[in-house]
Amino acid sequence: MTEGPQPLAEKEYSRLKWRMLLAAMFCYFFFYTGRQTFGFAIPGIEEDLGLSKATLGAISGILLWSYAAGQMINGNLADKWGGRRMMTAGAILSTILNWFTSFATGANSLAVGWGANGYAQSLGWPSGGRVISNWWSHNERGRSFGFYTFAAGMASVLAFVTSTIVVDTLDLDWQWIFRVPVLLMLVGGVTFYLVARDSPAKAGVRPPPSHARGEQEEATDLAAAGKGESSFQRYKAVLRNPKIWSAGIAIGFQNTARYGLLIWVPVYFLGEDWKDADTGISPLWISVALPVGMAVGALVNGQISDRLFGARRDRPIILFMVLGAVMAMTMYTAPLSTTTGIVVLFFTGFFVYGPQSSFWALCPDIAGNRMAGTATGAVNCFAYLFAGAAEPLIGGLMDSTGNTSLIFPIVAGACACSALVALTIRR
């Protein structure tokens, strides 16, 4: 009778788990080039296709709702089939659908292409999270998901920078926003498939004794799979947990604030006031301070949830949401110069997006490693249902008032609601 592989040394296993984390980060670093570029295309689409901001806000909402539905489905499938294949499939499909969207000739074709792209995009996040939770233990999840969320934040930077290059530096039409940046996502998806493995067992290795808890959870996974645990059973177990609902509603408001900034801040900086202002720097390059702040905030929040708050995820969520509301109102009310505007916009992104690290570490904490993908998908479904519902309302408000700066008090209100709901999580 042959024995399985011997446990790896701590150093060797550490190298492998970092390899898997970096592979997921590398892939997701390019993912937002497939969905966070829409705000940069809005002015060109308005002019070319004659669509209103309310209509474009609704189309943006369709992507978010499609993404939400996909999260609920694909998080569970990542638990069932593994994250490696699904994340790669999402990158390939999203690249194809972005190109399809670029050929839209009206509201209907734009909505169909962009909505389908939302589902393709939903294959990415829970799949990468599933892989990470298989390789990293409970006490390291704030750190590992902090890095993963940092990559997502940097993906926003990349989406903003590549879109700015397309419309500002290269002066290309809006269609090219959907054609050029996404090629990077295709590279990331293929690379992830070649480098990553779903779990230590799939890689043919055993974790060292210090990771015994993770090994036990993986054995439980295999036992549950052997008993034929159904998708319905996983959904039922996750959705019966009240902390999942609290986390879902809290991240719903947080994501409303986040996407409010990501979609409408470029429109704000493309407005006539900023076009006419002599700032010495292109307004679109000023807007890049937002996703840079988001990326740094995610990294910091994940670290402090483990090190400062002892894996208590609710506390850093509440702290950052309160400060995010303060920064957003500062953007709205204070007379800011270009320099101070960049700084405040950076910290608005820092505090609004930072709590995502704690939310994603919270999912496997609440639901257990076996259902990490299902829990992540369910919580992310809430996140995008809320954000999708807000987008057409925000677009309608922009049309009726002509005041794009109203995005900042809207963001502040959403942050305050998130902080209040997070008080009920208490983990």
CSV table of C-alpha atoms in Angstrom, one decimal:
chain,number,residue,atom,x,y,z
A,1,MET,CA,0.0,0.0,0.0
A,2,THR,CA,1.6,3.3,-1.1
A,3,GLU,CA,1.4,6.4,1.0
A,4,GLY,CA,0.6,9.9,-0.4
A,5,PRO,CA,3.1,12.6,-0.7
A,6,GLN,CA,5.0,13.6,2.4
A,7,PRO,CA,4.3,17.1,3.9
A,8,LEU,CA,6.4,19.8,2.4
A,9,ALA,CA,8.8,21.9,4.4
A,10,GLU,CA,7.5,25.2,5.6
A,11,LYS,CA,9.7,27.2,3.3
A,12,GLU,CA,8.8,25.1,0.2
A,13,TYR,CA,5.1,25.3,0.9
A,14,SER,CA,5.3,29.1,1.5
A,15,ARG,CA,6.9,29.5,-1.9
A,16,LEU,CA,4.0,27.5,-3.5
A,17,LYS,CA,1.2,29.4,-1.7
A,18,TRP,CA,2.8,32.7,-2.7
A,19,ARG,CA,3.0,31.4,-6.3
A,20,MET,CA,-0.7,30.7,-6.3
A,21,LEU,CA,-1.6,34.1,-4.8
A,22,LEU,CA,0.6,36.0,-7.2
A,23,ALA,CA,-0.9,34.0,-10.1
A,24,ALA,CA,-4.4,35.0,-9.1
A,25,MET,CA,-3.2,38.6,-8.5
A,26,PHE,CA,-1.6,38.8,-11.9
A,27,CYS,CA,-4.7,37.5,-13.6
A,28,TYR,CA,-7.1,39.8,-11.8
A,29,PHE,CA,-4.8,42.8,-12.3
A,30,PHE,CA,-6.0,42.8,-15.9
A,31,PHE,CA,-9.7,41.9,-15.3
A,32,TYR,CA,-11.1,45.4,-14.8
A,33,THR,CA,-9.9,46.4,-18.3
A,34,GLY,CA,-13.0,44.4,-19.3
A,35,ARG,CA,-15.6,46.2,-17.2
A,36,GLN,CA,-14.4,49.5,-15.5
A,37,THR,CA,-13.7,51.4,-18.7
A,38,PHE,CA,-17.4,52.2,-19.4
A,39,GLY,CA,-17.3,55.7,-17.8
A,40,PHE,CA,-14.6,56.8,-20.2
A,41,ALA,CA,-16.7,55.8,-23.1
A,42,ILE,CA,-19.9,57.6,-21.9
A,43,PRO,CA,-19.2,61.0,-23.4
A,44,GLY,CA,-18.3,59.5,-26.8
A,45,ILE,CA,-21.3,57.2,-26.8
A,46,GLU,CA,-23.6,60.1,-25.9
A,47,GLU,CA,-22.3,62.1,-28.8
A,48,ASP,CA,-22.1,59.3,-31.3
A,49,LEU,CA,-25.3,57.3,-30.5
A,50,GLY,CA,-27.4,60.1,-29.0
A,51,LEU,CA,-28.1,58.2,-25.7
A,52,SER,CA,-28.8,60.0,-22.4
A,53,LYS,CA,-26.9,59.6,-19.1
A,54,ALA,CA,-30.0,57.9,-17.7
A,55,THR,CA,-30.0,55.3,-20.5
A,56,LEU,CA,-26.2,54.8,-20.1
A,57,GLY,CA,-26.6,54.5,-16.4
A,58,ALA,CA,-29.2,51.7,-16.9
A,59,ILE,CA,-26.9,49.9,-19.3
A,60,SER,CA,-24.1,50.1,-16.7
A,61,GLY,CA,-26.6,48.8,-14.2
A,62,ILE,CA,-27.4,45.8,-16.6
A,63,LEU,CA,-23.7,44.8,-16.5
A,64,LEU,CA,-23.7,45.0,-12.7
A,65,TRP,CA,-27.0,43.0,-12.3
A,66,SER,CA,-25.7,40.4,-14.8
A,67,TYR,CA,-22.5,40.3,-12.8
A,68,ALA,CA,-24.5,39.8,-9.6
A,69,ALA,CA,-26.4,36.9,-11.0
A,70,GLY,CA,-23.2,35.4,-12.2
A,71,GLN,CA,-21.6,35.7,-8.8
A,72,MET,CA,-24.4,33.7,-7.2
A,73,ILE,CA,-24.0,31.0,-9.8
A,74,ASN,CA,-20.2,30.9,-10.4
A,75,GLY,CA,-19.1,31.1,-6.8
A,76,ASN,CA,-20.9,27.7,-6.3
A,77,LEU,CA,-19.4,26.3,-9.5
A,78,ALA,CA,-15.9,27.3,-8.4
A,79,ASP,CA,-16.5,25.2,-5.3
A,80,LYS,CA,-17.6,22.3,-7.5
A,81,TRP,CA,-15.2,22.5,-10.5
A,82,GLY,CA,-12.3,24.5,-9.2
A,83,GLY,CA,-11.3,28.1,-9.8
A,84,ARG,CA,-8.5,27.7,-12.3
A,85,ARG,CA,-10.5,26.8,-15.4
A,86,MET,CA,-13.3,29.2,-14.6
A,87,MET,CA,-11.1,32.3,-14.1
A,88,THR,CA,-9.4,31.6,-17.4
A,89,ALA,CA,-12.7,31.0,-19.2
A,90,GLY,CA,-14.0,34.4,-17.8
A,91,ALA,CA,-11.0,36.3,-19.2
A,92,ILE,CA,-11.4,34.8,-22.6
A,93,LEU,CA,-15.2,35.3,-22.8
A,94,SER,CA,-15.0,38.8,-21.5
A,95,THR,CA,-12.4,39.8,-24.1
A,96,ILE,CA,-14.7,38.5,-26.9
A,97,LEU,CA,-17.7,40.3,-25.5
A,98,ASN,CA,-15.9,43.6,-25.1
A,99,TRP,CA,-15.1,43.5,-28.8
A,100,PHE,CA,-18.7,42.7,-29.5
A,101,THR,CA,-19.8,45.7,-27.5
A,102,SER,CA,-17.5,48.0,-29.4
A,103,PHE,CA,-19.6,47.4,-32.5
A,104,ALA,CA,-22.8,48.5,-30.9
A,105,THR,CA,-25.0,50.8,-32.9
A,106,GLY,CA,-27.7,51.7,-30.4
A,107,ALA,CA,-29.0,51.1,-26.8
A,108,ASN,CA,-30.2,47.5,-27.5
A,109,SER,CA,-27.0,46.2,-28.9
A,110,LEU,CA,-24.9,48.0,-26.3
A,111,ALA,CA,-27.0,46.6,-23.5
A,112,VAL,CA,-26.9,43.0,-24.9
A,113,GLY,CA,-23.1,43.0,-25.3
A,114,TRP,CA,-22.3,44.8,-22.1
A,115,GLY,CA,-24.8,42.7,-20.1
A,116,ALA,CA,-23.4,39.4,-21.4
A,117,ASN,CA,-19.9,40.7,-20.5
A,118,GLY,CA,-21.1,41.2,-16.9
A,119,TYR,CA,-21.7,37.5,-16.6
A,120,ALA,CA,-18.4,36.6,-18.2
A,121,GLN,CA,-16.6,38.9,-15.8
A,122,SER,CA,-18.3,37.2,-12.8
A,123,LEU,CA,-16.3,34.0,-13.5
A,124,GLY,CA,-13.2,35.8,-12.2
A,125,TRP,CA,-13.3,37.0,-8.6
A,126,PRO,CA,-14.8,34.0,-6.7
A,127,SER,CA,-12.7,31.6,-8.7
A,128,GLY,CA,-9.5,33.3,-7.7
A,129,GLY,CA,-10.7,33.6,-4.1
A,130,ARG,CA,-11.5,29.9,-4.1
A,131,VAL,CA,-7.9,29.1,-5.1
A,132,ILE,CA,-6.4,31.5,-2.5
A,133,SER,CA,-8.6,30.1,0.3
A,134,ASN,CA,-7.4,26.6,-0.5
A,135,TRP,CA,-3.7,27.6,-0.1
A,136,TRP,CA,-3.8,30.1,2.8
A,137,SER,CA,-5.0,29.4,6.3
A,138,HIS,CA,-7.6,31.2,8.4
A,139,ASN,CA,-5.1,33.5,10.2
A,140,GLU,CA,-3.5,34.6,7.0
A,141,ARG,CA,-6.7,35.4,5.0
A,142,GLY,CA,-6.7,39.1,5.8
A,143,ARG,CA,-3.2,39.3,4.4
A,144,SER,CA,-3.8,37.1,1.4
A,145,PHE,CA,-7.1,38.6,0.5
A,146,GLY,CA,-5.6,42.0,1.1
A,147,PHE,CA,-3.0,41.4,-1.6
A,148,TYR,CA,-5.7,39.9,-3.9
A,149,THR,CA,-7.9,43.0,-3.4
A,150,PHE,CA,-4.9,45.2,-3.9
A,151,ALA,CA,-4.5,43.6,-7.3
A,152,ALA,CA,-8.1,44.4,-8.0
A,153,GLY,CA,-7.5,48.0,-6.9
A,154,MET,CA,-4.5,48.2,-9.2
A,155,ALA,CA,-6.7,46.7,-12.0
A,156,SER,CA,-8.8,49.8,-11.6
A,157,VAL,CA,-5.7,51.9,-12.0
A,158,LEU,CA,-4.8,50.0,-15.1
A,159,ALA,CA,-8.3,50.4,-16.5
A,160,PHE,CA,-8.2,54.2,-15.8
A,161,VAL,CA,-4.7,54.6,-17.3
A,162,THR,CA,-5.3,52.5,-20.4
A,163,SER,CA,-8.7,54.2,-21.1
A,164,THR,CA,-7.1,57.6,-20.6
A,165,ILE,CA,-4.3,56.7,-23.0
A,166,VAL,CA,-7.0,55.6,-25.6
A,167,VAL,CA,-9.2,58.7,-25.4
A,168,ASP,CA,-6.7,61.4,-24.3
A,169,THR,CA,-3.2,60.6,-25.5
A,170,LEU,CA,-4.1,58.6,-28.6
A,171,ASP,CA,-7.4,60.5,-29.2
A,172,LEU,CA,-9.1,57.4,-30.5
A,173,ASP,CA,-12.9,56.9,-30.7
A,174,TRP,CA,-14.8,55.3,-27.8
A,175,GLN,CA,-15.0,52.0,-29.5
A,176,TRP,CA,-11.3,51.4,-28.9
A,177,ILE,CA,-11.8,51.6,-25.1
A,178,PHE,CA,-13.5,48.2,-25.5
A,179,ARG,CA,-10.8,46.8,-27.9
A,180,VAL,CA,-7.3,47.6,-26.7
A,181,PRO,CA,-7.1,47.3,-22.9
A,182,VAL,CA,-8.9,43.9,-22.8
A,183,LEU,CA,-6.1,42.2,-24.7
A,184,LEU,CA,-4.1,42.4,-21.4
A,185,MET,CA,-6.9,40.4,-19.7
A,186,LEU,CA,-6.5,37.7,-22.3
A,187,VAL,CA,-2.8,37.4,-21.5
A,188,GLY,CA,-3.6,37.3,-17.7
A,189,GLY,CA,-6.2,34.5,-18.1
A,190,VAL,CA,-4.0,32.2,-20.1
A,191,THR,CA,-1.0,32.8,-17.7
A,192,PHE,CA,-3.2,32.0,-14.7
A,193,TYR,CA,-4.2,28.6,-16.2
A,194,LEU,CA,-0.6,27.7,-16.9
A,195,VAL,CA,0.8,28.7,-13.5
A,196,ALA,CA,-2.0,28.1,-10.9
A,197,ARG,CA,-3.3,24.9,-9.3
A,198,ASP,CA,-6.7,24.7,-7.5
A,199,SER,CA,-5.4,23.3,-4.2
A,200,PRO,CA,-2.4,21.5,-2.6
A,201,ALA,CA,-4.0,18.2,-3.5
A,202,LYS,CA,-4.4,19.2,-7.1
A,203,ALA,CA,-0.7,20.2,-7.1
A,204,GLY,CA,0.2,16.8,-5.7
A,205,VAL,CA,1.6,18.1,-2.4
A,206,ARG,CA,0.8,18.1,1.3
A,207,PRO,CA,1.0,21.2,3.4
A,208,PRO,CA,3.4,21.2,6.4
A,209,PRO,CA,2.1,20.4,9.9
A,210,SER,CA,1.6,24.1,10.7
A,211,HIS,CA,-1.1,24.1,8.0
A,212,ALA,CA,-2.9,21.1,9.5
A,213,ARG,CA,-6.1,23.1,9.8
A,214,GLY,CA,-6.2,23.7,6.1
A,215,GLU,CA,-5.3,20.1,5.4
A,216,GLN,CA,-8.2,19.0,7.6
A,217,GLU,CA,-10.6,21.3,5.7
A,218,GLU,CA,-9.4,20.0,2.4
A,219,ALA,CA,-10.1,16.4,3.6
A,220,THR,CA,-13.6,17.6,4.6
A,221,ASP,CA,-14.0,19.0,1.2
A,222,LEU,CA,-13.2,15.6,-0.4
A,223,ALA,CA,-15.4,13.8,2.0
A,224,ALA,CA,-18.3,16.1,1.3
A,225,ALA,CA,-17.7,15.7,-2.5
A,226,GLY,CA,-17.7,12.0,-2.0
A,227,LYS,CA,-21.1,12.1,-0.3
A,228,GLY,CA,-22.4,14.1,-3.3
A,229,GLU,CA,-23.0,17.4,-1.5
A,230,SER,CA,-25.3,19.3,-3.9
A,231,SER,CA,-25.3,22.9,-5.0
A,232,PHE,CA,-28.6,23.4,-3.3
A,233,GLN,CA,-27.2,22.2,0.0
A,234,ARG,CA,-24.3,24.6,-0.3
A,235,TYR,CA,-26.6,27.5,-1.1
A,236,LYS,CA,-28.9,26.6,1.7
A,237,ALA,CA,-26.1,26.4,4.3
A,238,VAL,CA,-24.7,29.7,3.2
A,239,LEU,CA,-27.9,31.7,3.0
A,240,ARG,CA,-29.2,30.4,6.3
A,241,ASN,CA,-26.3,32.2,8.0
A,242,PRO,CA,-27.5,35.7,9.2
A,243,LYS,CA,-23.9,37.0,9.1
A,244,ILE,CA,-23.8,36.4,5.3
A,245,TRP,CA,-26.9,38.6,5.0
A,246,SER,CA,-25.3,41.3,7.1
A,247,ALA,CA,-22.1,41.1,5.1
A,248,GLY,CA,-24.0,41.2,1.9
A,249,ILE,CA,-26.1,44.3,2.7
A,250,ALA,CA,-23.0,46.1,4.1
A,251,ILE,CA,-21.0,45.4,1.0
A,252,GLY,CA,-24.0,46.3,-1.1
A,253,PHE,CA,-23.8,49.9,0.1
A,254,GLN,CA,-20.0,49.9,0.0
A,255,ASN,CA,-20.1,48.7,-3.7
A,256,THR,CA,-22.7,51.3,-4.5
A,257,ALA,CA,-20.2,54.0,-3.3
A,258,ARG,CA,-17.3,52.3,-5.1
A,259,TYR,CA,-19.0,52.0,-8.5
A,260,GLY,CA,-20.5,55.5,-8.1
A,261,LEU,CA,-17.0,56.8,-8.0
A,262,LEU,CA,-15.6,54.5,-10.7
A,263,ILE,CA,-18.3,55.2,-13.3
A,264,TRP,CA,-19.1,58.8,-12.6
A,265,VAL,CA,-15.8,60.4,-11.5
A,266,PRO,CA,-14.5,60.2,-15.1
A,267,VAL,CA,-17.7,61.9,-16.3
A,268,TYR,CA,-17.2,64.5,-13.6
A,269,PHE,CA,-13.7,65.3,-14.8
A,270,LEU,CA,-14.8,65.3,-18.4
A,271,GLY,CA,-17.3,68.0,-17.7
A,272,GLU,CA,-17.1,71.5,-19.1
A,273,ASP,CA,-15.9,73.0,-15.9
A,274,TRP,CA,-12.8,70.8,-15.8
A,275,LYS,CA,-12.3,71.0,-19.6
A,276,ASP,CA,-12.1,74.8,-19.3
A,277,ALA,CA,-10.0,74.8,-16.1
A,278,ASP,CA,-6.3,75.7,-16.4
A,279,THR,CA,-5.0,72.9,-14.1
A,280,GLY,CA,-1.7,72.3,-16.0
A,281,ILE,CA,-2.7,68.6,-16.1
A,282,SER,CA,-5.3,66.6,-18.0
A,283,PRO,CA,-8.4,66.2,-15.8
A,284,LEU,CA,-8.5,62.5,-16.7
A,285,TRP,CA,-5.0,62.0,-15.3
A,286,ILE,CA,-6.2,63.7,-12.1
A,287,SER,CA,-8.9,61.0,-11.9
A,288,VAL,CA,-6.3,58.3,-11.8
A,289,ALA,CA,-5.7,59.3,-8.1
A,290,LEU,CA,-9.0,57.5,-7.3
A,291,PRO,CA,-8.1,53.9,-8.2
A,292,VAL,CA,-4.5,54.4,-6.9
A,293,GLY,CA,-6.0,55.2,-3.5
A,294,MET,CA,-8.4,52.2,-3.8
A,295,ALA,CA,-5.5,49.8,-4.4
A,296,VAL,CA,-3.4,51.1,-1.5
A,297,GLY,CA,-6.5,51.1,0.8
A,298,ALA,CA,-7.2,47.5,0.0
A,299,LEU,CA,-3.7,46.5,0.9
A,300,VAL,CA,-3.7,48.4,4.2
A,301,ASN,CA,-7.2,47.3,5.3
A,302,GLY,CA,-6.3,43.6,4.8
A,303,GLN,CA,-3.2,44.0,6.9
A,304,ILE,CA,-4.8,45.8,9.8
A,305,SER,CA,-7.7,43.4,10.0
A,306,ASP,CA,-5.2,40.6,10.9
A,307,ARG,CA,-2.6,42.6,12.8
A,308,LEU,CA,-4.4,45.4,14.5
A,309,PHE,CA,-7.9,43.9,15.0
A,310,GLY,CA,-7.0,40.3,15.5
A,311,ALA,CA,-9.0,39.0,12.5
A,312,ARG,CA,-12.1,41.0,13.5
A,313,ARG,CA,-13.3,42.1,10.0
A,314,ASP,CA,-16.2,44.3,11.1
A,315,ARG,CA,-14.0,46.9,12.8
A,316,PRO,CA,-11.8,48.0,9.9
A,317,ILE,CA,-14.9,47.9,7.6
A,318,ILE,CA,-16.8,50.4,9.9
A,319,LEU,CA,-13.7,52.6,10.4
A,320,PHE,CA,-13.0,52.9,6.7
A,321,MET,CA,-16.6,53.5,5.7
A,322,VAL,CA,-17.0,56.4,8.1
A,323,LEU,CA,-13.7,58.0,6.9
A,324,GLY,CA,-14.8,57.4,3.3
A,325,ALA,CA,-18.0,59.4,3.9
A,326,VAL,CA,-15.9,62.2,5.3
A,327,MET,CA,-13.6,62.3,2.3
A,328,ALA,CA,-16.4,62.2,-0.2
A,329,MET,CA,-18.1,65.2,1.5
A,330,THR,CA,-14.8,67.0,1.5
A,331,MET,CA,-14.6,66.5,-2.3
A,332,TYR,CA,-18.1,68.0,-2.6
A,333,THR,CA,-17.9,70.9,-0.2
A,334,ALA,CA,-14.3,72.1,0.2
A,335,PRO,CA,-12.6,74.6,-2.2
A,336,LEU,CA,-9.8,72.3,-3.4
A,337,SER,CA,-6.9,73.2,-5.6
A,338,THR,CA,-5.6,70.7,-8.1
A,339,THR,CA,-3.0,69.3,-5.7
A,340,THR,CA,-5.3,69.0,-2.7
A,341,GLY,CA,-8.0,67.7,-5.0
A,342,ILE,CA,-5.7,64.8,-6.0
A,343,VAL,CA,-4.9,64.1,-2.4
A,344,VAL,CA,-8.5,64.1,-1.2
A,345,LEU,CA,-9.6,62.0,-4.2
A,346,PHE,CA,-6.8,59.5,-3.4
A,347,PHE,CA,-8.1,59.2,0.2
A,348,THR,CA,-11.7,58.9,-1.0
A,349,GLY,CA,-10.7,55.9,-3.0
A,350,PHE,CA,-8.5,54.6,-0.2
A,351,PHE,CA,-11.3,54.5,2.4
A,352,VAL,CA,-14.2,53.6,0.1
A,353,TYR,CA,-12.6,50.6,-1.5
A,354,GLY,CA,-10.3,49.4,1.3
A,355,PRO,CA,-12.9,47.4,3.3
A,356,GLN,CA,-13.3,45.0,0.4
A,357,SER,CA,-10.2,43.1,1.8
A,358,SER,CA,-12.0,42.5,5.0
A,359,PHE,CA,-15.3,41.5,3.3
A,360,TRP,CA,-13.6,38.8,1.2
A,361,ALA,CA,-11.6,37.5,4.1
A,362,LEU,CA,-14.9,37.4,6.1
A,363,CYS,CA,-16.6,35.0,3.6
A,364,PRO,CA,-14.5,31.9,4.3
A,365,ASP,CA,-14.3,32.9,8.0
A,366,ILE,CA,-18.1,32.7,8.2
A,367,ALA,CA,-18.9,29.9,5.8
A,368,GLY,CA,-15.8,27.7,6.1
A,369,ASN,CA,-13.2,26.8,3.5
A,370,ARG,CA,-15.4,24.2,1.9
A,371,MET,CA,-18.0,26.7,0.8
A,372,ALA,CA,-15.7,29.7,0.4
A,373,GLY,CA,-16.6,30.1,-3.3
A,374,THR,CA,-20.4,29.9,-2.7
A,375,ALA,CA,-20.2,32.4,0.2
A,376,THR,CA,-18.0,34.8,-1.8
A,377,GLY,CA,-20.4,34.6,-4.8
A,378,ALA,CA,-23.5,35.2,-2.6
A,379,VAL,CA,-21.9,38.2,-0.9
A,380,ASN,CA,-20.7,39.6,-4.2
A,381,CYS,CA,-24.2,39.1,-5.6
A,382,PHE,CA,-25.5,41.5,-3.0
A,383,ALA,CA,-22.7,43.9,-3.8
A,384,TYR,CA,-23.6,44.2,-7.5
A,385,LEU,CA,-27.4,44.1,-7.0
A,386,PHE,CA,-27.1,47.3,-4.9
A,387,ALA,CA,-24.6,48.9,-7.3
A,388,GLY,CA,-26.7,48.0,-10.3
A,389,ALA,CA,-29.8,49.4,-8.8
A,390,ALA,CA,-28.1,52.7,-8.1
A,391,GLU,CA,-26.6,53.3,-11.5
A,392,PRO,CA,-29.7,54.4,-13.5
A,393,LEU,CA,-30.8,56.5,-10.6
A,394,ILE,CA,-27.5,58.3,-10.5
A,395,GLY,CA,-27.6,58.8,-14.3
A,396,GLY,CA,-31.1,60.2,-14.1
A,397,LEU,CA,-30.0,62.6,-11.4
A,398,MET,CA,-27.1,63.8,-13.6
A,399,ASP,CA,-29.5,64.4,-16.5
A,400,SER,CA,-32.1,66.3,-14.4
A,401,THR,CA,-29.6,68.5,-12.5
A,402,GLY,CA,-26.6,68.7,-14.9
A,403,ASN,CA,-24.5,68.6,-11.7
A,404,THR,CA,-22.0,65.7,-11.8
A,405,SER,CA,-20.5,66.6,-8.5
A,406,LEU,CA,-23.6,65.2,-6.8
A,407,ILE,CA,-21.9,61.8,-7.0
A,408,PHE,CA,-19.9,62.7,-3.9
A,409,PRO,CA,-22.8,63.2,-1.4
A,410,ILE,CA,-24.4,60.0,-2.9
A,411,VAL,CA,-21.2,58.1,-2.1
A,412,ALA,CA,-21.0,59.6,1.4
A,413,GLY,CA,-24.6,58.4,2.1
A,414,ALA,CA,-23.8,54.9,0.8
A,415,CYS,CA,-20.7,54.7,3.0
A,416,ALA,CA,-22.7,55.7,6.1
A,417,CYS,CA,-25.3,53.0,5.4
A,418,SER,CA,-22.5,50.4,5.0
A,419,ALA,CA,-21.0,51.3,8.3
A,420,LEU,CA,-24.3,51.1,10.1
A,421,VAL,CA,-25.1,47.6,8.7
A,422,ALA,CA,-21.5,46.4,9.4
A,423,LEU,CA,-22.2,47.0,13.1
A,424,THR,CA,-24.4,43.8,13.0
A,425,ILE,CA,-21.6,41.5,11.6
A,426,ARG,CA,-19.5,41.4,14.8
A,427,ARG,CA,-16.9,38.9,13.9
